[in-house]
XYZ file of C-alpha atoms in Angstrom:
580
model
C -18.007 -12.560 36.753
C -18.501 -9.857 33.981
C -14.419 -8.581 34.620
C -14.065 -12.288 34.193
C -15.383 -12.861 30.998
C -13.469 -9.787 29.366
C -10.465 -10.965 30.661
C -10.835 -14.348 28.634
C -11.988 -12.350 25.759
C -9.397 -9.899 25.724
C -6.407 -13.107 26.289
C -8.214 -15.237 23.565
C -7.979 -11.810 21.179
C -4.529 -11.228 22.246
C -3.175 -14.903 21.435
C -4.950 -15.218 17.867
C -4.612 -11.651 17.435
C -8.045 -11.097 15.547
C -8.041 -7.754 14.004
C -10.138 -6.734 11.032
C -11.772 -10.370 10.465
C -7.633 -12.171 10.364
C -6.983 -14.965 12.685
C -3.350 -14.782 13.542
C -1.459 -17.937 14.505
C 1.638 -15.794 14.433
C 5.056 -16.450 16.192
C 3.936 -19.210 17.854
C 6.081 -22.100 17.005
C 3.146 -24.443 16.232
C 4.792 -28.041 14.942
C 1.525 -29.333 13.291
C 2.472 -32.394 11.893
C -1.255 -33.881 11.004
C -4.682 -32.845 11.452
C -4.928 -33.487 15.205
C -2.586 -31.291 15.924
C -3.845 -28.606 13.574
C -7.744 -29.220 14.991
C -8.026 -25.736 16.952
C -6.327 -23.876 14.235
C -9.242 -25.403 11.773
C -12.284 -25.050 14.358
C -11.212 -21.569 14.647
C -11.015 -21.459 11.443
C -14.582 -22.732 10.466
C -15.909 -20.816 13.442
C -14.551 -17.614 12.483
C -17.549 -15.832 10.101
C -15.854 -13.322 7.324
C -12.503 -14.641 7.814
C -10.107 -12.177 6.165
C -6.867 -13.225 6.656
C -4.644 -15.987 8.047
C -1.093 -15.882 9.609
C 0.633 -18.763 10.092
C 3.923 -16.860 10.667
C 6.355 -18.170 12.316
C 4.564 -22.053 12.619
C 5.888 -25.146 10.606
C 3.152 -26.990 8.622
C 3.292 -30.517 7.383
C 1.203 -32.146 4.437
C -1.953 -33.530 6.525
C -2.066 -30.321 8.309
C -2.395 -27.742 5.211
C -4.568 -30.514 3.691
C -6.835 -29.888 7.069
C -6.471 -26.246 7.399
C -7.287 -26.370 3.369
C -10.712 -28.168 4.288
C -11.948 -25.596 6.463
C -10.506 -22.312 4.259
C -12.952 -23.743 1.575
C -16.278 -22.200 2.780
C -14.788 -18.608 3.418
C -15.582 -16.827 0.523
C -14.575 -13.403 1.517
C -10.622 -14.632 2.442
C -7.920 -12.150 0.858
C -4.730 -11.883 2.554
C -2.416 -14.666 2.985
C 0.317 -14.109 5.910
C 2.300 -17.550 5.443
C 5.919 -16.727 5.683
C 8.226 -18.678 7.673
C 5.633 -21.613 8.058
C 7.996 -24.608 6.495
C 10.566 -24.152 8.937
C 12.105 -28.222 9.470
C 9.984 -29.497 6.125
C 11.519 -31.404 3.415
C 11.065 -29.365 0.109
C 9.318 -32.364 -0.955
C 6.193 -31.560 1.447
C 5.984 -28.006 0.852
C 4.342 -27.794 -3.169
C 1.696 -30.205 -1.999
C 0.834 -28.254 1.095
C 0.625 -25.078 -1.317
C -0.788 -26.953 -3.663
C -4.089 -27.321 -0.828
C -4.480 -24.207 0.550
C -4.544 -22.961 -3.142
C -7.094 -25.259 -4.257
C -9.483 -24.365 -0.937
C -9.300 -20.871 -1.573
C -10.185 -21.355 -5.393
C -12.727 -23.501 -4.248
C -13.725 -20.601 -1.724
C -14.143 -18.049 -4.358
C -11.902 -16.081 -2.653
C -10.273 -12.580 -3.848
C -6.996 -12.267 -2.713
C -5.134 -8.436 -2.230
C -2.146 -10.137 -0.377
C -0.301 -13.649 -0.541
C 3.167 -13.502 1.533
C 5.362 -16.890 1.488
C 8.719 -14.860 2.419
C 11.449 -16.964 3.913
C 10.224 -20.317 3.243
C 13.482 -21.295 0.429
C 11.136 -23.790 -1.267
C 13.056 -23.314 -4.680
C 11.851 -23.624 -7.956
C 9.249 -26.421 -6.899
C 7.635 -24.068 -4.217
C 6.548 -22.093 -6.879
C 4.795 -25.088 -8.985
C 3.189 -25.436 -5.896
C 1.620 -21.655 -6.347
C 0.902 -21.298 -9.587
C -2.268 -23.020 -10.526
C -3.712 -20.671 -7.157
C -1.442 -17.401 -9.097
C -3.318 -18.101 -12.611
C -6.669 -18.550 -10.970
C -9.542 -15.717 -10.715
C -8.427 -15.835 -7.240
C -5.434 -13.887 -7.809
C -7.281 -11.548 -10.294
C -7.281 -8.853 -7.470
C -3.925 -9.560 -6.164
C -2.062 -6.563 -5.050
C 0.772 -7.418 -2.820
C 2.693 -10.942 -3.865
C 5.907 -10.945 -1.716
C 8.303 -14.138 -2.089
C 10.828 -12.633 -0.330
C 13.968 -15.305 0.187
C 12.189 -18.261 -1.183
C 15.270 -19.505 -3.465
C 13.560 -19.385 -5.992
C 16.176 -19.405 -8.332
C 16.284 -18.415 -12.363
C 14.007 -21.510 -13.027
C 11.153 -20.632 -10.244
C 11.623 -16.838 -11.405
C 10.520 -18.236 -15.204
C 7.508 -19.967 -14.073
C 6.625 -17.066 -11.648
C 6.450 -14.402 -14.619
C 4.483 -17.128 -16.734
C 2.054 -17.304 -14.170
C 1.649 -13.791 -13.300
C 1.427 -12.719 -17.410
C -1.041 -15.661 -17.583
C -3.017 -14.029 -14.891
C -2.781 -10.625 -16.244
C -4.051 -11.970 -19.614
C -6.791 -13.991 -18.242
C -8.118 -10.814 -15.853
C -7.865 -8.902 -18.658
C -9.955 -10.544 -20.791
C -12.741 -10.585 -17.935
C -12.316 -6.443 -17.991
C -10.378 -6.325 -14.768
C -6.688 -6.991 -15.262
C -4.418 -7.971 -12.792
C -2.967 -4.528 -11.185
C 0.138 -5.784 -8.629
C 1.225 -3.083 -6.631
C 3.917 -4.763 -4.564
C 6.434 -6.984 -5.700
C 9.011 -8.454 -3.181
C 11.693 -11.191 -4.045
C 14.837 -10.389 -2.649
C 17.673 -13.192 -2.365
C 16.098 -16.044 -4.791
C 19.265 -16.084 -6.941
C 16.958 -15.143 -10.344
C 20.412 -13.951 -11.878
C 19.589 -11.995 -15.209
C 17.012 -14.307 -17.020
C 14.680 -14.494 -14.463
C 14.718 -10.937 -14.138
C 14.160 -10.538 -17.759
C 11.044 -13.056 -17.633
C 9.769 -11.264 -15.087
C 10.212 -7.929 -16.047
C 8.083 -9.069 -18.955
C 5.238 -9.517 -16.820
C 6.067 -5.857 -14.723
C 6.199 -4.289 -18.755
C 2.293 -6.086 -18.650
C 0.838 -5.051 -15.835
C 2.399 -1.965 -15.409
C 0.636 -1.282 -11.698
C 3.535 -1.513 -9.589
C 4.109 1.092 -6.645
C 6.607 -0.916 -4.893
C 9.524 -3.088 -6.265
C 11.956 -5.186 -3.943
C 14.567 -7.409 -5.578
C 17.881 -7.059 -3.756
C 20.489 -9.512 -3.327
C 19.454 -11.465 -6.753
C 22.843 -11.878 -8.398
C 21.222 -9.855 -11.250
C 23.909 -8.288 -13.637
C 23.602 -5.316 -16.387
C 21.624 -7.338 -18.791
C 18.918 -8.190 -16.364
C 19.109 -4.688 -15.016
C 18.478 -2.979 -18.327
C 15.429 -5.530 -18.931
C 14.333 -3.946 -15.474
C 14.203 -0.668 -16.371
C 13.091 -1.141 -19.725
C 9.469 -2.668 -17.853
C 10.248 -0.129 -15.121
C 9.577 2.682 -17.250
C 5.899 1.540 -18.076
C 5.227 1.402 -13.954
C 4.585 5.496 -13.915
C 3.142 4.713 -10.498
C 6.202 3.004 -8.827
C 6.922 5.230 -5.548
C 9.850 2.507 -4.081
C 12.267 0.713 -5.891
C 14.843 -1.479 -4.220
C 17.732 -3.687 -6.303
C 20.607 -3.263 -3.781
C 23.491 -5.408 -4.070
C 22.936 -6.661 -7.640
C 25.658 -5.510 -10.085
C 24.609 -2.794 -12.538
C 27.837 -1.530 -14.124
C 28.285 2.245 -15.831
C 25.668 -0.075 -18.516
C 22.972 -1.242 -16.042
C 22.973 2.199 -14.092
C 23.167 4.071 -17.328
C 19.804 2.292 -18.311
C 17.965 2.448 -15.299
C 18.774 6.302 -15.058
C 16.899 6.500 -18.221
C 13.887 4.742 -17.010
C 13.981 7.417 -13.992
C 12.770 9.670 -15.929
C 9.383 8.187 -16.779
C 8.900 7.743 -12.879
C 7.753 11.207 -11.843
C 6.277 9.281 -8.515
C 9.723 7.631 -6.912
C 10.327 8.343 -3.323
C 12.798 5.390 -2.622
C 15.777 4.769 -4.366
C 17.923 2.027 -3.585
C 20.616 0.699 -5.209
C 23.239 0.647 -2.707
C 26.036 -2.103 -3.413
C 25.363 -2.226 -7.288
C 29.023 -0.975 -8.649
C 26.999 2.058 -10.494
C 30.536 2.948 -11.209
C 30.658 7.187 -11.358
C 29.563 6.916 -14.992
C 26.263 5.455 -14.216
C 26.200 7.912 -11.281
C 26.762 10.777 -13.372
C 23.354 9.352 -15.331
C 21.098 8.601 -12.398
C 22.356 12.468 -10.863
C 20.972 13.973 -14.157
C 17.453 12.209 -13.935
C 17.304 13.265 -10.474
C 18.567 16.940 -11.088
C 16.062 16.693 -14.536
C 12.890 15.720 -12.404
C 12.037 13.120 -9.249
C 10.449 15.759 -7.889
C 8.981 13.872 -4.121
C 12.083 11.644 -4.316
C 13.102 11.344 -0.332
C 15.717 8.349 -0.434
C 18.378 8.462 -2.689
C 21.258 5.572 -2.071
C 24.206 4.760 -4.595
C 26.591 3.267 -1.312
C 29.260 0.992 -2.587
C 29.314 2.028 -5.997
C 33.326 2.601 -6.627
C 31.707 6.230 -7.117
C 34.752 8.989 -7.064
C 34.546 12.269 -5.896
C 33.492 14.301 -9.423
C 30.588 11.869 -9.490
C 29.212 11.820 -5.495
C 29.517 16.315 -6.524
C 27.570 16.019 -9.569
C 24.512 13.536 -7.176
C 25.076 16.094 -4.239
C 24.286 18.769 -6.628
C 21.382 17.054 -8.257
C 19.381 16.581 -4.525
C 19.394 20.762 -4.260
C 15.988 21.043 -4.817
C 14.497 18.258 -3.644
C 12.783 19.650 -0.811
C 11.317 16.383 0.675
C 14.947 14.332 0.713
C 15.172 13.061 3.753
C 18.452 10.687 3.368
C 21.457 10.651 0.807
C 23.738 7.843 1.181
C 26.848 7.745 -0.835
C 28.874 5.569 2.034
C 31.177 2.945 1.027
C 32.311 4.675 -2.259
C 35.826 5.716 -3.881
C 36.358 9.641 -2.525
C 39.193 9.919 -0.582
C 39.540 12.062 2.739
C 39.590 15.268 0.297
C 36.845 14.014 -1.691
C 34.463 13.297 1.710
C 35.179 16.816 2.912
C 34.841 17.990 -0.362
C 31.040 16.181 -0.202
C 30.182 17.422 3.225
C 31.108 20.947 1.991
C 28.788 20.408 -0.715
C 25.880 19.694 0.799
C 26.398 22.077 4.092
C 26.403 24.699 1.280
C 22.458 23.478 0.278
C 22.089 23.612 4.176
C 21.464 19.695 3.165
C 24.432 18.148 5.400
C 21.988 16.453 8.064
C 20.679 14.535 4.782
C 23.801 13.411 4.093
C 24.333 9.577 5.701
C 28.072 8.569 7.181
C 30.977 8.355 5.499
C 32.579 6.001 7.704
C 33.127 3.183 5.341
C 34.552 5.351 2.499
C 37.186 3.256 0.553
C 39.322 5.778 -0.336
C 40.705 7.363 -3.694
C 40.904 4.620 -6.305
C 44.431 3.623 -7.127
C 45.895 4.052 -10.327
C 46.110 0.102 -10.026
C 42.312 -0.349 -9.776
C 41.631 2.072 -12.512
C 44.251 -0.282 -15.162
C 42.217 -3.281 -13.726
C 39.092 -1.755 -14.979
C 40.927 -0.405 -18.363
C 42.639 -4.181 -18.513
C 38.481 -5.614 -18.059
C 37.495 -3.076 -20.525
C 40.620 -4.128 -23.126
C 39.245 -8.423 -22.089
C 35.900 -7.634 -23.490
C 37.626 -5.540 -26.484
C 39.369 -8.794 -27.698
C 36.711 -10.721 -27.236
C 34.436 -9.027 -29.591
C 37.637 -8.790 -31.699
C 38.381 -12.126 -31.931
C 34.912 -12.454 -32.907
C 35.380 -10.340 -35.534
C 38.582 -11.388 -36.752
C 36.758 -14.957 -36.755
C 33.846 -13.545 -38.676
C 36.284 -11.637 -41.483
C 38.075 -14.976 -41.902
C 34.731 -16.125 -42.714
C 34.454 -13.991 -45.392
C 37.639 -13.887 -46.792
C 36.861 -17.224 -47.317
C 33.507 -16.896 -48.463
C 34.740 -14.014 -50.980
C 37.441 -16.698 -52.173
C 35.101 -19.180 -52.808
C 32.797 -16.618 -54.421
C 36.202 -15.551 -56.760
C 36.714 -18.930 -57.618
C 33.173 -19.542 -58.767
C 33.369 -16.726 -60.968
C 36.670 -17.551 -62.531
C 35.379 -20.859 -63.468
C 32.192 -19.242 -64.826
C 33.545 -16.471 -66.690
C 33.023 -17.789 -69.973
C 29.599 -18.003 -69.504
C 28.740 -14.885 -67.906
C 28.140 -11.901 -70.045
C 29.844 -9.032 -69.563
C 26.811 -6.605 -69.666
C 24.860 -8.780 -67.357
C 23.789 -7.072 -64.411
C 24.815 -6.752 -61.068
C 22.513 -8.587 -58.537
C 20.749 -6.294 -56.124
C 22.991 -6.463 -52.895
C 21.656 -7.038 -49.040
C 21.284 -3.082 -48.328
C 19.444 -2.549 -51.287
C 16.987 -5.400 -50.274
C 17.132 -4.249 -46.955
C 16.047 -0.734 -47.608
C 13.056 -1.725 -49.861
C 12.158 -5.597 -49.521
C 11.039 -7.249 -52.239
C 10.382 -10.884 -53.091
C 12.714 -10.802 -56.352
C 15.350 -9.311 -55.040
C 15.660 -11.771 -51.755
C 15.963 -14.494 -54.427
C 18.331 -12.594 -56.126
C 20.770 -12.459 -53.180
C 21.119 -16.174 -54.131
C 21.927 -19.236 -51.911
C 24.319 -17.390 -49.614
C 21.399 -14.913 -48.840
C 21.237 -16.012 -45.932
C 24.914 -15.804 -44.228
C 24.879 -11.923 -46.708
C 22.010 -11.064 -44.452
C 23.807 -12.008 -41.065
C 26.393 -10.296 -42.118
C 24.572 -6.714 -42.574
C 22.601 -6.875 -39.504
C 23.948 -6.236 -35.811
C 22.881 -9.055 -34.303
C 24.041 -7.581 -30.488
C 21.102 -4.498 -30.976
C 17.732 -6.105 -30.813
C 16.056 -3.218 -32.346
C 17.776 -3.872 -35.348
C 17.486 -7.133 -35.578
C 13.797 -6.972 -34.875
C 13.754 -4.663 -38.057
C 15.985 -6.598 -40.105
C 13.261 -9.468 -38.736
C 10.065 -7.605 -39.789
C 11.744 -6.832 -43.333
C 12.571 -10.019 -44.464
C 9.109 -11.266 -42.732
C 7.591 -8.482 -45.477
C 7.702 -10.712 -48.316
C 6.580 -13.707 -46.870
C 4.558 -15.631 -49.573
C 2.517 -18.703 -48.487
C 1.432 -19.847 -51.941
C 5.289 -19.162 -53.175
C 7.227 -21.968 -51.833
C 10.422 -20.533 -53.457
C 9.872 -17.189 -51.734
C 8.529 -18.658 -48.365
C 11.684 -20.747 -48.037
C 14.060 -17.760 -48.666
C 12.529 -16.088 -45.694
C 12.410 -18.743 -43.470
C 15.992 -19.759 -44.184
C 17.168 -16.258 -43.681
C 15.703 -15.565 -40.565
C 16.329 -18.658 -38.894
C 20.021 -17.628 -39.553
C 19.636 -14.499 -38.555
C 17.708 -14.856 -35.148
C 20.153 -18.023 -34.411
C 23.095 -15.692 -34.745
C 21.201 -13.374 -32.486
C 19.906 -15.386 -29.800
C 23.191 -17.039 -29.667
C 25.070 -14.055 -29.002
C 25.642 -13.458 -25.338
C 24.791 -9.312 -24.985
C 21.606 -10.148 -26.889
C 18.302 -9.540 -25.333
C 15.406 -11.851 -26.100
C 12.839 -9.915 -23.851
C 14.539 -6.155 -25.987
C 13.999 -8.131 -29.284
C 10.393 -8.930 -28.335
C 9.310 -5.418 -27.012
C 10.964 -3.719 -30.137
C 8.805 -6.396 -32.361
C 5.530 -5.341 -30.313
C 6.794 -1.905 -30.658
C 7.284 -1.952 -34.390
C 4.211 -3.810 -35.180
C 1.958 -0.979 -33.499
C 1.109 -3.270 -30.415
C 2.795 -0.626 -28.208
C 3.545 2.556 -28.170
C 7.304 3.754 -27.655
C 8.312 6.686 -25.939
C 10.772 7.180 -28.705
C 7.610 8.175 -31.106
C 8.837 4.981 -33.382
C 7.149 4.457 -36.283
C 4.998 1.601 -36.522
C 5.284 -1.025 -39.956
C 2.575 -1.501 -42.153
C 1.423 -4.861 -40.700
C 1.007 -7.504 -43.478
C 0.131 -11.494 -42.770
C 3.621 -12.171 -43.796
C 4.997 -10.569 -41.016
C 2.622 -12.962 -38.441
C 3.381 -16.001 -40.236
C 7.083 -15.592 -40.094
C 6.178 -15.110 -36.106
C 4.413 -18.097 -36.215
C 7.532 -19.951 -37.557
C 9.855 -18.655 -35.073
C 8.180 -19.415 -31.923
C 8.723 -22.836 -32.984
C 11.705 -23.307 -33.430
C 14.427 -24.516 -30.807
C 16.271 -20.868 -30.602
C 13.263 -19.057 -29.397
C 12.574 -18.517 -25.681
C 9.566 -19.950 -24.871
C 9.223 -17.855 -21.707
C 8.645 -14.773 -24.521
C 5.528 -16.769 -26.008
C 3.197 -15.815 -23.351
C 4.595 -11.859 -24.141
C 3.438 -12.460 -27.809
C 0.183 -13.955 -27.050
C -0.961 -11.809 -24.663
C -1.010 -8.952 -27.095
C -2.148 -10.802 -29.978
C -5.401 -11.544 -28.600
C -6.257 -7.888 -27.466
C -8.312 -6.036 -30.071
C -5.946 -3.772 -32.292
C -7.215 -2.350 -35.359
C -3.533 -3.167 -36.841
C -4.245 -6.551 -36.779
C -7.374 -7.042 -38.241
C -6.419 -7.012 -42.012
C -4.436 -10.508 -41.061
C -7.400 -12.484 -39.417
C -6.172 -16.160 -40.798
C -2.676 -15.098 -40.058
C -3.044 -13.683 -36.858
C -5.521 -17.030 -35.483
C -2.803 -19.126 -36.639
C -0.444 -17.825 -34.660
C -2.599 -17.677 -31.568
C -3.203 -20.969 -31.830
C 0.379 -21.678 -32.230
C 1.306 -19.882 -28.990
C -0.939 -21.735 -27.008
C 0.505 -25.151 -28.244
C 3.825 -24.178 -27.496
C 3.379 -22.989 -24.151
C 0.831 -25.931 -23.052
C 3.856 -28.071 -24.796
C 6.598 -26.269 -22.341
């Protein structure tokens, strides 16, 4: 009778697979349509004390059911982990954010603290992750440590409300003295393209907790890439980083080598299918040779590397004694170049490290290489023809200006002097001499400022922003004018970085520190009310607001000589993103 009873026991553990208070549902093709057929699920549910964690793995879930399986998750305050991938399976997209929607409310409801919430493979788009992000901004996320939305399709628009959510969390935990500290971030083939993985990387540059990163297969390109690395570098912790087949270019792979170097801690490298190109290889091989020092995975496959580049990696990896694979298959090296590789690395007695070279493409022809030079010349005329466009704008200007003067010459004085030009404002800002630049100070500013670098322009910004003068309307309209030109120009130029422009503005203002030792301005009100301006106006991405605010409401000593300034444009940022 006893045997028996252990035998049920043991088959009833096996099927739900309870382990460490989790009731697993897991693999077993459930169709639970409505709450009858979900009513074991939930009196197991209610039954179990301490429940931990829930997989649903594997199941498909309709509305009536996760509103049933919701009712009984709402008592079971010590819930954390969240196994719910693959649970949609047959579900219009239409049921799946109110389902979230439920279970996120019951385990608010529940006071629960969750360490891991996994909705991998249920391509729920943009609306799945409405359906999440009340539950992501709640104190029930606070402790979150894993979040993996791996093949969700999330797509550039879910990817924006995603890093809203997750900043909105951090800023919220933060404020309660224990800010949100993500470890592991998975999202690998949602299509976020570059700006959703520059809104998120804002919220990676926030928390800067992660350990692991996955984000392969995204259809990111080297402007999203160089956001990446730019929040990368403020993850010291990260020990895993995967972007495989996105496309970095010599300019993404160039970047991300440099963030390498602030992550002492990597282990995993992946970015296998990227087209590093042997320029960006040649950067990534001098972190590694530089530092990395537990780095065990190193893979730059199908990167059109050549052989001078795979040498210069091979020769990096000598010292690493905990490598355990090198993969540099799929690349440009030739039959020579291979042997050449192998030689290499049998010379570190490092050739069982070395992965296959079966799918080597060969030396690049001298075809390939004019294709790249002929790319290379496309972009050159491009920013050309901008310029030529840009001179004629000038000319024209200058003419215009020439005429003017001709017609005036009479009445000018010959001893009068010369107006103070843009450079000289530039250098050392005054009110008078912004009004001196005359009407067309705004298109002479433009034209002095590199709009394309967003450190510059965020100095150019906090200049002008200098002599801000509420009480002078004159004055106050100069600046507005002029930096609405200028930050239109900039945000409408395509190799311009909103996320850059906002993290050199933080870093410039004192807000955060730069590993480039920059020094900070002297913060004046001016420079918060011009902010204030901007981030209402229709060229300003409003995924950068929650950036700005979360900064301006920590405590900073820099800040507190512009309290009316500075509440104003709190205030301000909350409108606008309540308004979004």
């Amino acid at each position: 009778m006893a045997t028996d009873v252990v035998a049920q026991l043991a088959d009833s553990l096996a099927k739900t697979g309870v382990e460490d208070g989790e009731l697993s549902y897991k693999g077993q093709g459930r169709k639970l349509d409505d709450a009858k057929s979900a009513e074991d699920i939930v009196k197991e549910i209610q039954d179990f004390e301490d429940l931990q964690a829930l997989r649903l793995e594997g199941n498909t879930v309709g509305v009536e059911a996760a509103q049933a399986i919701a009712k009984a998750l709402e008592t079971k305050s010590m819930f954390k982990r969240c196994y719910w991938s693959d649970m949609f399976t047959g579900r219009l997209r239409s049921e799946i954010p109110p389902a979230l929607n439920s279970l996120g409310d019951a385990l608010m409801l529940a006071g629960a603290k969750l360490t891991v919430l996994d909705l991998s493979d249920n391509a729920f788009g943009p609306d799945g992750v409405k359906g999440i992000e009340k539950l992501l901004k709640s104190t029930a996320c606070y402790t979150l440590q894993e979040l993996r939305l791996n093949n969700c399709g999330m797509g550039i628009g879910g990817g924006k409300i995603l890093a809203a959510s997750l900043i909105q969390c951090h800023k919220k935990s933060s404020a309660e003295g224990s800010p949100l500290s993500l470890k592991v971030f998975v999202a690998g083939r949602n299509r976020l393209e570059n700006d959703g993985a520059t809104a998120l990387a804002q919220a990676f540059q926030l928390m800067g907790s992660l350990e692991e990163v996955h984000m392969p297969q995204n259809g990111i390109n080297h402007p999203g890439v160089t956001a990446l690395a730019t929040a990368m570098q403020h993850n010291t912790a990260l020990r895993i980083l995967n972007l495989n087949d996105n496309t970095f270019t010599e300019k993404g792979a160039i970047a991300m080598g440099q963030a390498l170097k602030h992550l002492h801690n990597i282990q995993i490298i992946n970015f296998g299918d990227c087209l590093v190109r042997p320029a960006g290889a040649k950067a990534i091989a001098e972190t590694v040779s530089e530092g990395l020092p537990i780095l065990k995975e190193l893979n730059l496959s199908f990167g059109e590397i050549t052989e001078e580049a795979a040498l210069a990696v091979a020769k990096a990896v000598k010292d690493k004694d905990q490598l355990k694979k090198l993969d540099l298959n799929g690349n440009c090296l030739g039959d020579d170049g291979c042997k050449a590789l192998k030689d290499a690395m049998e010379s570190m007695n490092m050739v069982d490290l070395l992965g296959s070279l079966s799918d080597d493409e060969g030396e690049p022809e001298d075809d390939d290489e004019d294709d790249d030079d002929d790319e290379e010349d496309d972009d050159d005329e491009e920013v050309d023809e901008e310029e030529v466009e840009e001179e004629e704008e000038e000319e024209e200007e200058d003419e215009e200006e020439e005429e003017e003067s001709n017609s005036n010459k009479v009445s000018t004085p010959a001893s009068a002097p010369r107006p103070p030009d843009v450079s000289s404002f530039l250098s050392f800002p005054s009110p008078d001499k912004l009004l001196k630049l005359g009407p067309k100070r705004a298109i002479l500013i433009e034209q002095q400022v590199d709009v394309s670098d967003a450190t510059k322009t965020a100095e150019a910004f906090l200049k002008i922003a200098s002599v801000y003068k509420e009480e002078n309307n004159d004055v106050k309209d100069a600046v507005l004018d002029s930096i609405d030109s200028l930050l239109r120009k900039a945000f409408a130029t395509s190799s311009f970085q909103g996320y850059s422009f906002v993290s050199a503005l933080l870093v410039l203002l004192g807000l955060i520190k730069s590993e480039d030792k920059v020094k900070p301005v002297l913060v004046v009100p001016g420079h918060l009310q011009a902010l204030e301006h901007i981030v209402r106006q229709d060229y300003f991405p409003k995924e950068n607001t929650a950036v700005l605010e979360a900064f301006m409401s920590r405590s900073n000593k820099v800040l507190e000589s512009c309290g009316n300034a500075r509440n104003r444009l709190q205030s301000t940022l909350q409108k606008v993103q309540s308004e979004s």
